[in-house]
Amino acid sequence: MEQYTVELGRAAISRMGRDKGSLYIVCAVDGDFVLVADGSKRPLEKPKRKRIKHLKLLPDLSQTLSEKFREGKKVHDAELKSCIKKIEAGRQTEAENKEAAEETGQNGKIAEKDHKTWQKATISKPKA
Amino acid sequence: MIAIRTSRELELMRTAGKITRDTLLYLGEHIKPGVRTADLNALAHEYILKQKARPAFLKYNGYPKSICVSPDDVVVHGIPGSMRIEEGMIVSIDAGAVYEGYVSDAARTYAAGRISTEKQRLIDVTRECFYRAAAAVRDGARIGDISAAVQTHAEANGYGVVRALEGHGIGRKMHEDPGVPNFGKAGTGVRLRAGMVICVEPMINMGTWKVRFEADGWTCRTEDGQPSAHYENMLAVMADGCENLTE
């Protein structure tokens, strides 16, 4: 099974440190370390230096930002923020879809536990 | 930190490697039009358990199945499900096993029934990319030698080399240092040492090198919808070459 490449424009989540859980974009690579920024708490002017192994690389890679970083073109914090917002929205949708799938069980059928509860509720007779 | 394996560790990794090799051979016999990808997953799962190992992919970083089944334009990480294999498809299978705490990982691309000449050529060239890369592996060589071997051969044949994903070191964990990209310059990167174990895995697209990821967070497809092939083996670096642990 492959791993995601460490490259400019790649999204990553911090796994260690006080910023654990923060979502960043890789803006420079230096051996075992990268510089990451998010355009707000960590603007491009003041990126965070992180060890690669302290980051969880995500499949999300902004080709636009990647090319701009590689070609040395100006990147604005607003572009980073916009990119991160899209990634967060995508991850939120994923999490919701996963939750919905767990509630309904596979193949859209009601999860066994809930189904039995429902059955029990409908066969109980009201008290006189 | 890149691990240098002891002889005992290499022995365990050889066994883990054989299990993955045999799993892929077994699955290869079952890839036929009409078979569901979920059925292939079930076969692989049972087979690996019978070898007294466990599927390395199941629950790895949340991956939900025991193998990856990636047809046509799916590059990697296709999640097995209700989809049926069709005549003319090429199907990449990626599998791994954990044996006594050591992980193995390998991949092949198979033809489902009769396939086009173009798809067969893609599979053949991808495999050739792997062997050219493996020929560069020895104590003292550089990761860039592997990367350049893959990229040169793939692009000489007009194909795109996937850049978003790469090979990797392997051992007690699925993904260890160093990364092994499929593109780069010879003579650059980490120096290989005897005792390292790496997975070299060219992922080659018929069209563009660009890929996209689906909302499930796993499935990776070619951006232009053209097919992709994958060939992976686990290689133990030796003084004068390498030992292929999964073939």
mmCIF file of C-alpha atoms in Angstrom, chain B residues 108-109 120-133 153 202 204 229-231 233 247:
data_model
loop_
_atom_site.group_PDB
_atom_site.id
_atom_site.type_symbol
_atom_site.label_atom_id
_atom_site.label_comp_id
_atom_site.label_asym_id
_atom_site.label_seq_id
_atom_site.Cartn_x
_atom_site.Cartn_y
_atom_site.Cartn_z
ATOM 1 C CA ARG B 108 -0.072 -6.843 -9.271
ATOM 2 C CA THR B 109 -2.248 -5.775 -12.201
ATOM 3 C CA GLN B 120 -1.541 -5.195 -22.022
ATOM 4 C CA ARG B 121 1.328 -2.923 -22.996
ATOM 5 C CA LEU B 122 0.624 -0.687 -19.992
ATOM 6 C CA ILE B 123 0.784 -3.705 -17.654
ATOM 7 C CA ASP B 124 4.003 -4.936 -19.306
ATOM 8 C CA VAL B 125 5.746 -1.558 -19.180
ATOM 9 C CA THR B 126 4.727 -1.040 -15.536
ATOM 10 C CA ARG B 127 6.270 -4.393 -14.668
ATOM 11 C CA GLU B 128 9.389 -3.485 -16.658
ATOM 12 C CA CYS B 129 9.608 -0.207 -14.707
ATOM 13 C CA PHE B 130 9.709 -2.239 -11.515
ATOM 14 C CA TYR B 131 12.476 -4.558 -12.752
ATOM 15 C CA ARG B 132 14.592 -1.667 -14.024
ATOM 16 C CA ALA B 133 14.180 0.003 -10.631
ATOM 17 C CA HIS B 153 11.185 3.968 -18.759
ATOM 18 C CA PRO B 202 5.560 1.977 -9.888
ATOM 19 C CA ILE B 204 1.876 4.156 -14.193
ATOM 20 C CA ALA B 229 -1.329 -0.189 -13.699
ATOM 21 C CA HIS B 230 0.564 -1.018 -10.529
ATOM 22 C CA TYR B 231 3.383 -3.434 -9.755
ATOM 23 C CA ASN B 233 7.387 -5.888 -4.469
ATOM 24 C CA GLU B 247 8.020 -12.767 -5.804
#
